[in-house]
Amino acid sequence: MIILGIETSCDESGIALYDEERGLLAHRVYSQITTHAPFGGVVPELASRDHIRKLVPLVYAVLSDAACELADIDVIAYTAGPGLAGALLVGASIASGLGYALGIPVIPLHHLEGHLLSALLVNPAPTFPFNALLVSGGHTQLITVFGVGNYHLLGETVDDAVGEAFDKTAKLLGLAYPGGPELSRVAQYGRGGRFRLPRPMLNSGDYNFSFSGLKTAVVTLVKDLVLDAQTIADIAHAFQDAVVDVLVSKSINAMVATKLDQLVVVGGVGANTQLRQRFSEVGIQQRLKVFYPDVEFCTDNAAMISYACAARIKSDHIQRNLVFSVSPRWELGELASH
Ligand code: KG4
Ligand code: ZN
């Protein structure tokens, strides 16, 4: 069975073809960076328009990459939320139109479920149950994954998501959009020890996070400084250190409390080199198996959506919608496992 995956929740247009037997056949992501860069952040209306322009050509490009034709597609999976309403509607409409034309099922998928299950694209893959640290532009959550559709939220951010904190701090430092990867790149040149930023909620005794105070600490810090290149790098280094400390420490606490030995790190911030390095070191010390998707599957992509659809079909947890809809706000806990 061949599944066409469509991802349009934010500023990346993703298309993938996944075969239940052969695995991922092909995938492409078109990033809208050049569209949004002049504005320093994502402009929702422009995102929707870019998705409209790119999605159909991407479908044909991915079909050609995989040496397939439209008639080979058996099922279409699209991201139905959470995300930007207009952007989601573009993906939903194209999925539904194509599904109607081809006479095949169209299945709405949860974006975060895509990120969670993207860990299973790794070879060797983790086995259920495992804990997941989901770190993206919109979410920061620690979740126990018992199986497909069976997710237990351990804790989450009470304010900004970690990717959002990266992006806002990068903007404060005058770094180019998209801020997260740029801040991380600049942090390599930073010197440790010059600045020390707070580790919010490090000892709160739960699995919740808070990142807005950290951003405020950077606002206060930069007020009295001349922001030359070295100072920016030193602050970026201190910021990244603080974030990584909190994420690693809370995740390890969750591993101990749940008595699980597999941790997956998923979502856009999972692409962060420093975070991956620290998790690898701590994983060895604590005898934990830490899994990360390849960097291309950490940030938004459709491979994870088509894979999540395949996993749902396999475990018989599918919802078939005749009338399509999107859910810009959608809690993972609302997903039914049956
Ligand atoms: O998962 P994702 O592509 O989209 C959402 O679902 O939100 O995550 C995007 C977020 C952005 O905030 C971006 O700045 C951050 O992930 N990000 C990074 C890195 N690459 C992407 N943050 C830190 N270091 C990176 N290397
Ligand atoms: Zn995402």
Tab-separated table of C-alpha atoms and ligand atoms in Angstrom:
chain	number	residue	atom	x	y	z
A	1	MET	CA	0.000	0.000	0.000
A	2	ILE	CA	1.426	3.380	-1.039
A	3	ILE	CA	0.595	6.450	1.072
A	4	LEU	CA	0.990	10.025	-0.158
A	5	GLY	CA	1.773	12.309	2.806
A	6	ILE	CA	1.067	16.044	2.757
A	7	GLU	CA	2.436	18.447	5.386
A	8	THR	CA	1.498	22.146	5.395
A	9	SER	CA	1.082	23.082	9.072
A	10	CYS	CA	3.407	26.077	8.986
A	11	ASP	CA	6.147	27.321	6.660
A	12	GLU	CA	7.305	24.085	5.039
A	13	SER	CA	5.514	22.339	2.181
A	14	GLY	CA	6.234	18.627	2.483
A	15	ILE	CA	5.257	15.741	0.235
A	16	ALA	CA	6.241	12.094	0.735
A	17	LEU	CA	5.471	8.664	-0.618
A	18	TYR	CA	5.649	5.797	1.861
A	19	ASP	CA	5.187	2.157	0.947
A	20	GLU	CA	4.109	-0.164	3.772
A	21	GLU	CA	6.413	-2.861	2.419
A	22	ARG	CA	9.391	-0.950	1.010
A	23	GLY	CA	9.453	2.013	3.424
A	24	LEU	CA	9.971	5.627	2.427
A	25	LEU	CA	10.106	5.852	-1.382
A	26	ALA	CA	10.775	9.589	-1.723
A	27	HIS	CA	10.146	12.881	0.024
A	28	ARG	CA	10.725	16.550	-0.589
A	29	VAL	CA	10.401	19.661	1.548
A	30	TYR	CA	10.102	23.164	0.184
A	31	SER	CA	11.081	25.677	2.859
A	32	GLN	CA	9.482	29.126	2.696
A	33	ILE	CA	12.474	30.851	4.339
A	34	THR	CA	12.978	33.348	1.523
A	35	THR	CA	9.286	34.335	1.624
A	36	HIS	CA	9.255	35.106	5.358
A	37	ALA	CA	12.846	36.278	5.954
A	38	PRO	CA	12.173	39.958	5.084
A	39	PHE	CA	9.481	39.999	7.813
A	40	GLY	CA	11.618	38.299	10.490
A	41	GLY	CA	8.982	35.610	11.089
A	42	VAL	CA	6.191	33.579	9.472
A	43	VAL	CA	3.415	35.617	7.815
A	44	PRO	CA	0.418	33.218	7.796
A	45	GLU	CA	-1.266	34.559	4.652
A	46	LEU	CA	1.990	34.359	2.673
A	47	ALA	CA	2.521	30.831	3.994
A	48	SER	CA	-0.878	29.719	2.631
A	49	ARG	CA	-0.174	31.263	-0.772
A	50	ASP	CA	3.251	29.610	-1.012
A	51	HIS	CA	1.721	26.223	-0.156
A	52	ILE	CA	-0.823	26.702	-2.961
A	53	ARG	CA	1.963	27.439	-5.450
A	54	LYS	CA	4.285	24.609	-4.415
A	55	LEU	CA	2.168	21.657	-3.381
A	56	VAL	CA	1.004	20.249	-6.731
A	57	PRO	CA	4.442	20.566	-8.434
A	58	LEU	CA	5.931	18.855	-5.361
A	59	VAL	CA	3.482	15.945	-5.677
A	60	TYR	CA	4.607	15.374	-9.272
A	61	ALA	CA	8.302	15.766	-8.352
A	62	VAL	CA	8.042	13.174	-5.569
A	63	LEU	CA	6.074	10.774	-7.808
A	64	SER	CA	8.837	11.110	-10.393
A	65	ASP	CA	11.593	10.589	-7.743
A	66	ALA	CA	9.875	7.353	-6.721
A	67	ALA	CA	9.152	6.275	-10.325
A	68	CYS	CA	5.442	6.166	-9.476
A	69	GLU	CA	2.263	7.558	-11.000
A	70	LEU	CA	-0.849	9.086	-9.463
A	71	ALA	CA	-2.666	5.785	-10.024
A	72	ASP	CA	-0.151	4.004	-7.746
A	73	ILE	CA	-1.294	5.973	-4.673
A	74	ASP	CA	-3.634	3.982	-2.393
A	75	VAL	CA	-4.206	6.432	0.474
A	76	ILE	CA	-3.613	10.131	1.102
A	77	ALA	CA	-2.624	11.410	4.574
A	78	TYR	CA	-2.543	15.099	5.400
A	79	THR	CA	-1.722	17.154	8.483
A	80	ALA	CA	-5.053	18.378	9.846
A	81	GLY	CA	-3.600	20.274	12.832
A	82	PRO	CA	-2.346	21.820	14.961
A	83	GLY	CA	-0.924	24.647	12.858
A	84	LEU	CA	-1.849	27.758	10.887
A	85	ALA	CA	-5.489	27.515	9.772
A	86	GLY	CA	-4.952	28.783	6.202
A	87	ALA	CA	-1.852	26.670	5.654
A	88	LEU	CA	-3.632	23.553	6.971
A	89	LEU	CA	-6.612	24.217	4.707
A	90	VAL	CA	-4.389	24.230	1.615
A	91	GLY	CA	-3.059	20.762	2.465
A	92	ALA	CA	-6.526	19.505	3.412
A	93	SER	CA	-8.107	20.800	0.183
A	94	ILE	CA	-5.450	19.368	-2.098
A	95	ALA	CA	-5.528	16.038	-0.253
A	96	SER	CA	-9.304	15.880	-0.495
A	97	GLY	CA	-9.481	16.979	-4.129
A	98	LEU	CA	-6.879	14.445	-5.161
A	99	GLY	CA	-8.472	11.721	-3.044
A	100	TYR	CA	-11.871	12.417	-4.620
A	101	ALA	CA	-10.415	12.389	-8.141
A	102	LEU	CA	-8.557	9.130	-7.542
A	103	GLY	CA	-11.383	7.548	-5.536
A	104	ILE	CA	-9.121	6.705	-2.595
A	105	PRO	CA	-9.330	7.349	1.186
A	106	VAL	CA	-8.073	10.626	2.636
A	107	ILE	CA	-6.929	10.492	6.266
A	108	PRO	CA	-6.377	13.482	8.601
A	109	LEU	CA	-3.267	13.207	10.781
A	110	HIS	CA	-2.071	14.986	13.928
A	111	HIS	CA	1.149	16.912	13.323
A	112	LEU	CA	2.598	16.033	16.744
A	113	GLU	CA	1.827	12.356	16.248
A	114	GLY	CA	3.880	12.660	13.066
A	115	HIS	CA	6.802	14.086	15.051
A	116	LEU	CA	6.433	11.432	17.788
A	117	LEU	CA	6.394	8.516	15.364
A	118	SER	CA	9.188	10.016	13.227
A	119	ALA	CA	11.487	8.335	15.751
A	120	LEU	CA	10.426	5.014	14.246
A	121	LEU	CA	11.991	5.997	10.902
A	122	VAL	CA	15.384	5.477	12.601
A	123	ASN	CA	17.184	2.193	11.961
A	124	PRO	CA	17.306	0.395	14.400
A	125	ALA	CA	14.068	1.897	15.690
A	126	PRO	CA	12.931	2.093	19.314
A	127	THR	CA	10.218	-0.283	20.477
A	128	PHE	CA	7.106	0.635	22.499
A	129	PRO	CA	6.971	1.877	25.203
A	130	PHE	CA	9.424	4.783	25.106
A	131	ASN	CA	9.592	8.345	26.328
A	132	ALA	CA	9.670	11.217	23.853
A	133	LEU	CA	10.997	14.716	24.248
A	134	LEU	CA	9.072	16.664	21.632
A	135	VAL	CA	10.723	20.027	21.021
A	136	SER	CA	9.401	22.188	18.203
A	137	GLY	CA	8.486	25.768	17.390
A	138	GLY	CA	5.037	25.392	18.955
A	139	HIS	CA	5.430	22.625	21.549
A	140	THR	CA	7.718	21.374	24.305
A	141	GLN	CA	6.431	18.155	25.821
A	142	LEU	CA	7.613	15.027	27.580
A	143	ILE	CA	5.384	12.123	26.609
A	144	THR	CA	5.319	8.398	27.286
A	145	VAL	CA	4.475	6.613	24.050
A	146	PHE	CA	2.866	3.260	24.887
A	147	GLY	CA	1.802	2.527	21.308
A	148	VAL	CA	0.200	4.152	18.271
A	149	GLY	CA	-2.444	6.562	19.593
A	150	ASN	CA	-1.583	5.785	23.200
A	151	TYR	CA	0.258	8.827	24.497
A	152	HIS	CA	0.609	9.937	28.106
A	153	LEU	CA	1.642	13.549	28.644
A	154	LEU	CA	4.164	13.806	31.494
A	155	GLY	CA	4.739	17.545	31.267
A	156	GLU	CA	4.965	20.504	28.922
A	157	THR	CA	5.913	24.136	28.733
A	158	VAL	CA	3.788	26.533	30.734
A	159	ASP	CA	4.631	29.432	28.392
A	160	ASP	CA	6.903	29.630	25.319
A	161	ALA	CA	7.903	26.538	23.375
A	162	VAL	CA	11.632	25.929	23.226
A	163	GLY	CA	11.859	26.581	19.459
A	164	GLU	CA	9.942	29.813	19.993
A	165	ALA	CA	12.453	30.809	22.697
A	166	PHE	CA	15.324	30.093	20.287
A	167	ASP	CA	13.623	32.178	17.582
A	168	LYS	CA	12.767	35.124	19.868
A	169	THR	CA	16.235	35.198	21.442
A	170	ALA	CA	17.860	35.059	18.008
A	171	LYS	CA	15.760	38.048	16.963
A	172	LEU	CA	16.841	39.951	20.103
A	173	LEU	CA	20.457	39.282	19.153
A	174	GLY	CA	19.815	40.581	15.643
A	175	LEU	CA	20.311	37.172	14.017
A	176	ALA	CA	18.646	36.263	10.731
A	177	TYR	CA	15.374	34.316	10.458
A	178	PRO	CA	14.947	31.372	11.000
A	179	GLY	CA	16.468	32.080	14.395
A	180	GLY	CA	16.900	28.617	15.943
A	181	PRO	CA	19.447	27.155	13.533
A	182	GLU	CA	21.233	30.506	13.222
A	183	LEU	CA	21.557	30.950	17.006
A	184	SER	CA	22.871	27.420	17.252
A	185	ARG	CA	25.419	28.083	14.482
A	186	VAL	CA	26.656	31.281	16.134
A	187	ALA	CA	26.822	29.596	19.576
A	188	GLN	CA	29.696	27.427	18.297
A	189	TYR	CA	31.927	30.497	18.376
A	190	GLY	CA	30.788	31.530	21.864
A	191	ARG	CA	32.990	31.249	24.939
A	192	GLY	CA	31.554	29.454	27.947
A	193	GLY	CA	31.750	31.169	31.347
A	194	ARG	CA	31.335	34.805	30.271
A	195	PHE	CA	27.566	34.851	30.881
A	196	ARG	CA	25.374	32.583	32.959
A	197	LEU	CA	21.639	32.518	32.322
A	198	PRO	CA	18.946	31.012	34.607
A	199	ARG	CA	17.744	27.407	34.269
A	200	PRO	CA	13.971	27.967	34.678
A	201	MET	CA	12.040	25.298	36.620
A	202	LEU	CA	15.096	23.047	36.746
A	203	ASN	CA	14.179	21.879	40.244
A	204	SER	CA	10.400	22.235	40.051
A	205	GLY	CA	9.939	18.533	40.768
A	206	ASP	CA	7.649	18.010	37.783
A	207	TYR	CA	8.123	17.622	34.020
A	208	ASN	CA	6.976	21.094	33.055
A	209	PHE	CA	9.141	23.722	31.401
A	210	SER	CA	9.205	27.512	31.206
A	211	PHE	CA	11.249	29.466	28.685
A	212	SER	CA	9.799	32.974	28.688
A	213	GLY	CA	11.912	34.018	31.726
A	214	LEU	CA	15.058	32.935	29.950
A	215	LYS	CA	14.201	35.180	27.021
A	216	THR	CA	13.537	38.058	29.477
A	217	ALA	CA	16.933	37.414	31.085
A	218	VAL	CA	18.521	37.902	27.652
A	219	VAL	CA	16.542	41.146	27.171
A	220	THR	CA	17.949	42.455	30.475
A	221	LEU	CA	21.464	41.263	29.673
A	222	VAL	CA	21.714	42.922	26.253
A	223	LYS	CA	20.551	46.307	27.587
A	224	ASP	CA	24.008	47.111	29.013
A	225	LEU	CA	26.108	45.474	26.323
A	226	VAL	CA	27.589	46.439	22.998
A	227	LEU	CA	26.483	43.626	20.725
A	228	ASP	CA	29.666	42.871	18.797
A	229	ALA	CA	29.980	39.500	17.059
A	230	GLN	CA	31.858	37.867	19.971
A	231	THR	CA	29.337	39.079	22.556
A	232	ILE	CA	26.442	37.771	20.452
A	233	ALA	CA	28.189	34.405	20.167
A	234	ASP	CA	28.857	34.329	23.938
A	235	ILE	CA	25.193	35.059	24.738
A	236	ALA	CA	24.003	32.480	22.185
A	237	HIS	CA	26.333	29.952	23.832
A	238	ALA	CA	24.993	30.769	27.320
A	239	PHE	CA	21.371	30.603	26.103
A	240	GLN	CA	21.851	27.254	24.388
A	241	ASP	CA	23.655	25.866	27.450
A	242	ALA	CA	20.768	26.850	29.731
A	243	VAL	CA	18.133	25.349	27.409
A	244	VAL	CA	20.054	22.113	26.898
A	245	ASP	CA	20.650	21.747	30.670
A	246	VAL	CA	16.936	22.014	31.409
A	247	LEU	CA	15.820	19.714	28.585
A	248	VAL	CA	18.381	17.023	29.426
A	249	SER	CA	17.809	17.172	33.185
A	250	LYS	CA	13.986	16.957	32.960
A	251	SER	CA	14.153	14.154	30.404
A	252	ILE	CA	16.492	12.108	32.590
A	253	ASN	CA	14.181	12.611	35.594
A	254	ALA	CA	11.294	11.356	33.456
A	255	MET	CA	13.305	8.309	32.393
A	256	VAL	CA	14.059	7.437	36.018
A	257	ALA	CA	10.461	7.959	37.172
A	258	THR	CA	8.929	5.897	34.358
A	259	LYS	CA	11.641	3.189	34.562
A	260	LEU	CA	11.980	3.226	30.764
A	261	ASP	CA	15.335	3.007	29.009
A	262	GLN	CA	14.530	4.405	25.555
A	263	LEU	CA	14.256	8.120	24.886
A	264	VAL	CA	13.477	9.690	21.529
A	265	VAL	CA	14.186	13.350	20.789
A	266	VAL	CA	11.884	14.685	18.064
A	267	GLY	CA	10.762	18.002	16.527
A	268	GLY	CA	12.700	20.879	14.961
A	269	VAL	CA	14.879	21.637	17.995
A	270	GLY	CA	15.906	17.971	17.939
A	271	ALA	CA	18.130	19.032	15.025
A	272	ASN	CA	20.269	21.027	17.487
A	273	THR	CA	23.797	19.593	17.524
A	274	GLN	CA	24.571	20.579	21.118
A	275	LEU	CA	21.348	18.957	22.372
A	276	ARG	CA	22.086	15.730	20.490
A	277	GLN	CA	25.666	15.674	21.770
A	278	ARG	CA	24.621	16.164	25.414
A	279	PHE	CA	21.936	13.488	25.149
A	280	SER	CA	24.450	11.064	23.663
A	281	GLU	CA	26.896	11.668	26.544
A	282	VAL	CA	24.239	11.437	29.249
A	283	GLY	CA	22.702	8.414	27.525
A	284	ILE	CA	25.989	6.522	27.872
A	285	GLN	CA	26.405	7.591	31.532
A	286	GLN	CA	22.827	6.631	32.448
A	287	ARG	CA	22.687	3.492	30.278
A	288	LEU	CA	19.851	4.864	28.192
A	289	LYS	CA	19.222	4.337	24.502
A	290	VAL	CA	18.678	7.739	22.899
A	291	PHE	CA	17.190	7.895	19.403
A	292	TYR	CA	16.978	10.869	17.050
A	293	PRO	CA	15.479	10.999	13.595
A	294	ASP	CA	17.861	12.193	10.857
A	295	VAL	CA	17.981	15.991	10.893
A	296	GLU	CA	15.778	16.171	7.771
A	297	PHE	CA	13.017	14.347	9.700
A	298	CYS	CA	13.313	16.527	12.846
A	299	THR	CA	12.033	19.679	11.180
A	300	ASP	CA	8.646	19.601	9.464
A	301	ASN	CA	8.334	17.037	6.674
A	302	ALA	CA	5.725	14.765	5.128
A	303	ALA	CA	7.671	11.518	5.588
A	304	MET	CA	6.576	11.521	9.235
A	305	ILE	CA	2.946	12.129	8.228
A	306	SER	CA	2.851	9.289	5.704
A	307	TYR	CA	4.664	7.039	8.200
A	308	ALA	CA	2.213	7.921	11.012
A	309	CYS	CA	-0.643	7.080	8.645
A	310	ALA	CA	0.917	3.703	7.826
A	311	ALA	CA	1.354	3.023	11.560
A	312	ARG	CA	-2.310	3.923	12.225
A	313	ILE	CA	-3.555	1.725	9.382
A	314	LYS	CA	-1.399	-1.171	10.639
A	315	SER	CA	-2.766	-0.858	14.164
A	316	ASP	CA	-6.283	-0.179	12.853
A	317	HIS	CA	-6.492	3.241	14.478
A	318	ILE	CA	-7.727	5.259	11.545
A	319	GLN	CA	-10.341	7.941	11.248
A	320	ARG	CA	-11.825	8.339	7.775
A	321	ASN	CA	-13.358	11.707	7.031
A	322	LEU	CA	-15.721	12.215	4.127
A	323	VAL	CA	-15.948	15.915	4.916
A	324	PHE	CA	-12.532	17.394	5.480
A	325	SER	CA	-11.678	19.719	8.319
A	326	VAL	CA	-8.626	21.157	10.042
A	327	SER	CA	-7.953	21.843	13.729
A	328	PRO	CA	-5.537	24.753	14.226
A	329	ARG	CA	-5.605	24.005	17.973
A	330	TRP	CA	-5.555	20.311	18.774
A	331	GLU	CA	-4.340	18.632	21.984
A	332	LEU	CA	-2.547	15.336	21.482
A	333	GLY	CA	-4.609	13.939	24.378
A	334	GLU	CA	-7.793	14.298	22.300
A	335	LEU	CA	-6.593	11.578	19.890
A	336	ALA	CA	-8.532	8.356	20.306
A	337	SER	CA	-6.454	5.200	20.421
A	338	HIS	CA	-9.354	3.065	19.119
B	1	KG4	O1	9.193	20.915	14.176
B	1	KG4	P1	9.411	22.216	13.493
B	1	KG4	O2	10.052	22.211	12.133
B	1	KG4	O3	8.060	22.999	13.343
B	1	KG4	C1	7.082	23.012	14.336
B	1	KG4	O4	6.320	22.030	14.408
B	1	KG4	O5	7.089	23.990	15.098
B	1	KG4	O6	10.278	23.121	14.485
B	1	KG4	C2	10.672	24.398	14.136
B	1	KG4	C3	11.465	24.993	15.280
B	1	KG4	C4	11.798	26.467	15.059
B	1	KG4	O7	11.504	27.186	16.234
B	1	KG4	C5	13.295	26.435	14.757
B	1	KG4	O8	13.957	27.612	15.135
B	1	KG4	C6	13.737	25.255	15.602
B	1	KG4	O9	12.711	24.300	15.445
B	1	KG4	N1	15.030	24.708	15.139
B	1	KG4	C7	16.145	24.720	15.875
B	1	KG4	C8	17.157	24.128	15.075
B	1	KG4	N2	16.603	23.770	13.876
B	1	KG4	C9	15.295	24.126	13.946
B	1	KG4	N3	16.385	25.170	17.117
B	1	KG4	C10	17.639	25.039	17.589
B	1	KG4	N4	18.662	24.492	16.891
B	1	KG4	C11	18.470	24.020	15.642
B	1	KG4	N5	19.485	23.477	14.959
B	2	ZN	ZN	6.538	20.432	13.517
